[in-house]
Amino acid sequence: MSDLATTVTCIDACGMAAVTPLLVSDPGVGKSSLVRGLAAAQNVPCEVVLGSIREPADFGGLPVVRDDGVHMEAPAWAKRLITAGCGYVLLDELTTVPETTQAAMLGTALDKTVGDAVLPPEVRVVAAANPPDRSSGGSELTPPMANRLCHLDFTPTTEDWIEGMTIGWSAPPASRAIAADRERQRMIVAQVTGYVGANPNHRYVYPRTAAQAGMAWPSNRSWTMLAAVLAHVRDDDAAARQALTFGLVGEGVGVEFLTWVERMDLPDPLAVIEDPSIVDWSVRPDRVMAILLGVVGWAASAGTVAAWQSAWGPLLACCEAGSPDVAAAAARTHGKKRPASAKVPAKVRNAFAPVLAAAGIAA
């Protein structure tokens, strides 16, 4: 359950990461009012779209014949946001939307596409829904829709409601979300890939029941979204981290992931590259792999010859410390990202000859 300030933070972090949050609560709690209030506070437009009274063409577009062929024309609500260049679109009452219309909404929820048009990057998509058993004609979300959303259980406190009544709903709490530079993004990716590498059975877990499939569950897509979103939340913001994690990969796997991250306490990849001796390479293999994946990710993101060559240092240190299998697994990934003009250091050729040969870069 998320209070108002945490929910605002999660919506903001999702917006920065281009992930669509789904606010879930009982009727009358204030989901729509919150989104309208955020738009008003930022002085941007807000389009509320009720899928239950819309046709699939209101998201997939209407065919219009032009000189250069048939175009899928976006509806008026999308055109207004495109003209404004910013704002919010609220996909409201989602659990009352027929499956055929949900199918047409998939592109809007994930990629901000409406017909042949694409909403501007500054437009944020937010969804809202009541639990199916508390909606008029409600039903579970389809699995493709559910897996595109970050499910946030929105439960404002009495204090939140009193403050809103007193100072107005257009003055929501300040967001605690943060901007994420490349270093932070790489660190969070290392956490996610490290956990999934250590727990491969948690990478993709299709739910057993329709009710579970209509909520958050782990998939390739939801782990990718989690890595993007967590980069915009402070490490000490436990409430927001938990809400986003549970909202994307589910509570069961989410608890294990957050516990694993806390226990691993991964170092900064750049610090490891500068001095591999700061790491005890003899510790548990999943921690070592997560550290090396962070190093490899840093080099891949930098994309330079110098970065690629310097990243071999920690891999060699790991190999020489007695963990050649772990080092080889990371080296396989790193080798595939070699810049065209990068030469393989002699020590690397000696230590990882089979891996480099498999990657086609032994020479």
XYZ file of C-alpha atoms in Angstrom:
363
model
C 0.000 0.000 0.000
C 1.348 3.441 -0.951
C 0.541 6.761 0.680
C 0.093 9.923 -1.368
C 3.712 11.115 -1.272
C 5.060 7.697 -2.226
C 2.503 7.359 -5.014
C 3.484 10.767 -6.427
C 7.140 9.697 -6.307
C 6.369 6.428 -8.100
C 4.309 8.188 -10.792
C 7.163 10.642 -11.349
C 9.810 7.900 -11.490
C 7.659 5.941 -13.944
C 7.238 9.039 -16.075
C 10.991 9.584 -16.225
C 11.483 5.948 -17.241
C 8.619 5.924 -19.780
C 6.748 3.252 -17.802
C 2.975 3.444 -17.332
C 1.849 3.256 -13.684
C -1.545 1.778 -12.806
C -3.193 3.251 -9.709
C -5.369 0.614 -8.037
C -7.764 1.413 -5.195
C -11.406 1.260 -4.195
C -13.845 3.692 -5.824
C -13.807 7.218 -4.453
C -10.255 7.186 -3.096
C -9.064 9.894 -5.496
C -7.070 8.302 -8.307
C -8.425 10.561 -11.049
C -8.207 13.620 -8.800
C -4.544 12.893 -8.111
C -3.614 12.755 -11.798
C -5.606 15.890 -12.563
C -3.929 17.559 -9.603
C -0.469 16.635 -10.847
C -1.306 18.098 -14.261
C -2.692 21.280 -12.703
C 0.355 21.688 -10.458
C 2.626 21.393 -13.511
C 0.338 23.587 -15.636
C 0.003 20.946 -18.348
C -3.135 19.460 -19.951
C -4.727 16.232 -18.769
C -6.837 14.033 -21.035
C -9.028 11.515 -19.204
C -9.899 8.621 -21.514
C -12.519 6.078 -20.433
C -11.810 2.926 -22.372
C -15.164 1.414 -21.387
C -16.988 3.904 -23.639
C -14.385 3.964 -26.387
C -13.908 1.857 -29.480
C -10.620 0.141 -30.380
C -10.183 2.770 -33.114
C -9.885 5.428 -30.385
C -6.451 3.911 -29.659
C -5.530 2.032 -32.817
C -6.657 4.892 -35.067
C -9.245 5.303 -37.817
C -8.210 4.501 -41.397
C -8.002 7.627 -43.550
C -7.109 7.497 -47.245
C -4.558 10.073 -48.390
C -2.502 10.583 -51.518
C 0.367 8.505 -50.126
C -1.780 5.648 -48.830
C -3.926 4.695 -45.853
C -3.106 6.314 -42.495
C -4.434 5.361 -39.061
C -5.696 8.725 -37.826
C -5.287 9.514 -34.115
C -8.383 10.661 -32.178
C -8.931 14.208 -30.942
C -7.654 13.598 -27.391
C -4.286 12.424 -28.729
C -4.022 15.299 -31.192
C -4.588 17.823 -28.396
C -1.688 16.349 -26.416
C 0.533 16.238 -29.504
C -0.208 19.918 -30.134
C 0.505 20.796 -26.494
C 3.727 18.771 -26.564
C 3.290 17.694 -22.938
C 0.706 16.638 -20.388
C -0.957 13.546 -18.964
C -3.288 10.978 -20.462
C -5.246 9.029 -17.864
C -6.532 5.654 -19.028
C -9.293 5.461 -16.446
C -11.475 2.599 -15.169
C -9.192 0.069 -16.836
C -10.834 -3.001 -15.296
C -14.092 -2.145 -17.100
C -12.493 -2.005 -20.551
C -13.425 -4.871 -22.926
C -10.591 -7.151 -24.021
C -10.817 -5.980 -27.644
C -10.306 -2.375 -26.574
C -7.521 -3.358 -24.167
C -5.742 -4.966 -27.111
C -5.892 -1.679 -29.012
C -4.596 0.182 -25.939
C -1.444 -1.922 -25.638
C 0.614 0.357 -27.865
C -0.567 3.438 -25.984
C 0.321 1.916 -22.610
C 3.792 0.755 -23.628
C 5.024 2.933 -26.489
C 2.699 5.965 -26.393
C 1.434 5.156 -29.885
C -2.089 6.145 -30.935
C -2.846 5.067 -34.467
C 0.136 6.122 -36.576
C 0.924 8.976 -34.187
C 3.355 8.894 -31.273
C 2.723 11.031 -28.208
C 5.603 13.395 -27.334
C 8.168 12.213 -24.754
C 6.897 14.873 -22.328
C 3.417 13.274 -22.305
C 3.015 10.841 -19.426
C 0.593 7.930 -19.595
C -1.063 6.913 -16.319
C -3.762 4.271 -15.817
C -6.275 3.838 -13.013
C -8.627 1.054 -11.988
C -10.815 -0.253 -9.230
C -10.424 -3.905 -8.207
C -12.508 -6.005 -10.627
C -14.964 -7.061 -7.919
C -15.604 -3.399 -7.068
C -16.143 -2.196 -10.630
C -19.357 -2.113 -12.632
C -18.989 -5.071 -14.967
C -15.375 -5.351 -13.898
C -12.968 -8.070 -15.020
C -9.304 -8.929 -14.632
C -6.852 -7.200 -16.922
C -5.576 -9.270 -19.820
C -2.038 -10.612 -19.219
C -0.506 -8.530 -22.063
C -1.960 -5.357 -20.562
C -1.142 -6.235 -16.961
C 2.491 -6.960 -17.808
C 2.912 -3.532 -19.423
C 1.994 -1.654 -16.234
C 3.473 -0.853 -12.833
C 0.691 -1.766 -10.402
C 0.531 0.663 -7.476
C -1.882 0.041 -4.613
C -2.888 3.620 -3.826
C -4.032 4.156 -0.235
C -3.847 7.804 0.862
C -3.907 8.398 4.599
C -6.432 10.455 6.514
C -3.769 13.145 6.807
C -3.379 13.126 3.014
C -7.122 13.650 2.570
C -7.307 16.430 5.183
C -4.378 18.231 3.563
C -6.010 17.954 0.150
C -9.279 19.311 1.464
C -7.455 22.161 3.187
C -5.009 23.377 0.548
C -6.584 21.915 -2.587
C -5.961 18.836 -4.727
C -3.863 20.765 -7.254
C -1.009 20.974 -4.734
C 0.162 17.330 -4.383
C 3.204 16.428 -2.273
C 6.617 16.956 -3.800
C 8.090 13.978 -5.614
C 11.155 12.271 -4.164
C 12.170 10.870 -7.574
C 15.609 11.742 -8.885
C 17.310 12.174 -12.245
C 19.489 9.229 -13.226
C 22.865 9.578 -14.903
C 24.533 6.750 -16.775
C 26.510 5.627 -13.749
C 23.367 5.106 -11.715
C 21.534 3.415 -14.564
C 24.406 0.964 -14.986
C 24.472 0.246 -11.255
C 20.749 -0.585 -11.176
C 21.034 -2.740 -14.303
C 23.831 -4.647 -12.554
C 21.554 -5.251 -9.567
C 18.732 -6.572 -11.742
C 20.893 -8.717 -14.017
C 22.891 -9.982 -11.055
C 19.756 -11.127 -9.265
C 18.215 -12.730 -12.339
C 21.524 -14.411 -13.149
C 21.579 -15.911 -9.667
C 17.876 -16.809 -9.844
C 17.139 -17.663 -13.482
C 13.859 -19.339 -12.568
C 12.576 -15.885 -11.555
C 13.259 -14.273 -14.923
C 9.903 -15.267 -16.413
C 7.116 -16.707 -14.278
C 3.743 -16.845 -16.008
C 0.956 -16.809 -13.380
C -1.175 -19.863 -12.749
C -4.535 -18.102 -12.475
C -6.336 -15.383 -14.427
C -6.478 -13.199 -11.312
C -2.695 -13.414 -10.838
C -2.109 -12.806 -14.558
C -4.043 -9.549 -14.250
C -1.559 -8.223 -11.690
C 2.225 -7.773 -11.568
C 4.430 -10.728 -12.510
C 8.042 -11.238 -13.599
C 8.884 -11.243 -17.292
C 11.724 -10.061 -19.505
C 9.767 -6.850 -20.039
C 8.877 -6.163 -16.403
C 12.476 -6.702 -15.215
C 13.658 -4.281 -17.903
C 11.094 -1.714 -16.772
C 12.100 -2.224 -13.140
C 15.740 -1.470 -13.935
C 14.671 1.711 -15.727
C 12.364 2.899 -12.943
C 14.559 2.116 -9.915
C 17.296 4.306 -11.359
C 15.026 7.272 -10.598
C 14.470 6.404 -6.926
C 16.940 7.033 -4.108
C 18.528 3.964 -2.544
C 17.255 5.007 0.887
C 13.650 5.506 -0.303
C 12.476 2.087 0.868
C 8.776 2.828 0.406
C 9.078 3.840 -3.241
C 11.536 1.055 -4.076
C 9.201 -1.526 -2.588
C 6.088 -0.126 -4.288
C 7.768 -0.064 -7.706
C 9.343 -3.501 -7.316
C 6.129 -5.154 -6.141
C 4.253 -3.257 -8.848
C 6.380 -4.654 -11.669
C 7.512 -8.170 -10.710
C 5.074 -9.047 -7.938
C 5.398 -9.245 -4.178
C 6.901 -12.734 -3.851
C 9.818 -12.280 -6.246
C 9.992 -8.604 -5.292
C 10.755 -9.370 -1.639
C 13.529 -11.741 -2.650
C 15.019 -9.221 -5.085
C 15.072 -6.349 -2.576
C 16.553 -8.615 0.112
C 19.234 -9.826 -2.292
C 20.181 -6.271 -3.307
C 20.478 -5.177 0.318
C 22.629 -8.191 1.153
C 24.908 -7.817 -1.877
C 25.791 -4.125 -1.334
C 27.359 -3.858 -4.802
C 30.231 -1.384 -5.334
C 30.378 1.284 -8.032
C 31.558 -0.362 -11.287
C 33.969 2.496 -12.054
C 35.594 2.136 -8.620
C 36.090 -1.581 -9.281
C 37.711 -0.839 -12.642
C 40.057 1.700 -11.088
C 41.064 -0.702 -8.304
C 39.935 -4.351 -8.599
C 41.509 -5.126 -5.220
C 38.599 -3.430 -3.405
C 36.579 -6.577 -4.145
C 36.976 -9.890 -2.370
C 36.704 -12.129 -5.438
C 36.424 -15.256 -3.287
C 32.954 -14.402 -1.955
C 29.693 -15.977 -3.129
C 29.566 -16.330 -6.930
C 26.283 -14.457 -7.403
C 27.768 -11.315 -5.844
C 30.919 -11.610 -7.934
C 28.864 -12.066 -11.099
C 26.722 -9.025 -10.287
C 29.854 -6.932 -9.774
C 31.363 -8.098 -13.075
C 28.106 -7.499 -14.948
C 28.162 -3.956 -13.600
C 31.671 -3.527 -14.962
C 30.732 -4.999 -18.340
C 27.624 -2.821 -18.491
C 29.664 0.280 -17.738
C 32.061 -0.472 -20.583
C 29.262 -1.274 -23.021
C 27.517 1.981 -22.200
C 30.716 3.998 -22.590
C 31.345 2.339 -25.964
C 34.986 3.416 -26.206
C 38.131 1.408 -26.822
C 39.645 2.649 -23.552
C 36.576 1.621 -21.543
C 36.445 -1.826 -23.141
C 40.112 -2.499 -22.478
C 40.075 -1.159 -18.899
C 37.096 -3.345 -17.985
C 39.221 -6.464 -18.477
C 41.099 -5.628 -15.262
C 38.409 -6.811 -12.833
C 37.696 -9.878 -14.984
C 41.366 -10.860 -14.860
C 41.503 -10.198 -11.114
C 38.482 -12.438 -10.595
C 39.993 -15.185 -12.744
C 43.338 -15.035 -10.950
C 41.624 -15.070 -7.544
C 40.192 -18.512 -8.205
C 36.829 -17.865 -9.875
C 37.605 -18.558 -13.543
C 34.129 -19.861 -14.380
C 32.406 -16.695 -13.154
C 34.971 -14.493 -14.875
C 34.590 -16.439 -18.120
C 30.818 -15.990 -18.110
C 31.205 -12.220 -17.801
C 34.058 -12.199 -20.320
C 31.823 -13.880 -22.886
C 29.407 -10.956 -22.715
C 32.169 -8.367 -22.610
C 33.955 -9.852 -25.608
C 30.873 -9.478 -27.780
C 30.857 -5.713 -27.182
C 34.403 -5.086 -28.465
C 34.711 -1.817 -30.411
C 35.922 -2.381 -33.956
C 39.426 -0.990 -33.394
C 40.024 -2.435 -29.909
C 42.932 -4.824 -29.445
C 42.772 -7.656 -26.945
C 45.458 -7.299 -24.232
C 47.964 -10.159 -24.114
C 46.982 -11.209 -20.586
C 43.365 -11.371 -21.647
C 44.183 -13.595 -24.619
C 46.022 -16.002 -22.331
C 43.368 -16.113 -19.615
C 40.260 -16.215 -21.777
C 41.390 -17.867 -25.001
C 38.406 -20.275 -25.289
C 35.894 -17.513 -24.531
C 37.439 -15.134 -27.047
C 37.567 -17.858 -29.683
C 33.869 -18.569 -29.180
C 33.169 -14.853 -29.616
C 35.265 -14.770 -32.781
C 37.864 -12.356 -31.423
C 40.752 -14.631 -30.462
C 43.120 -12.913 -32.851
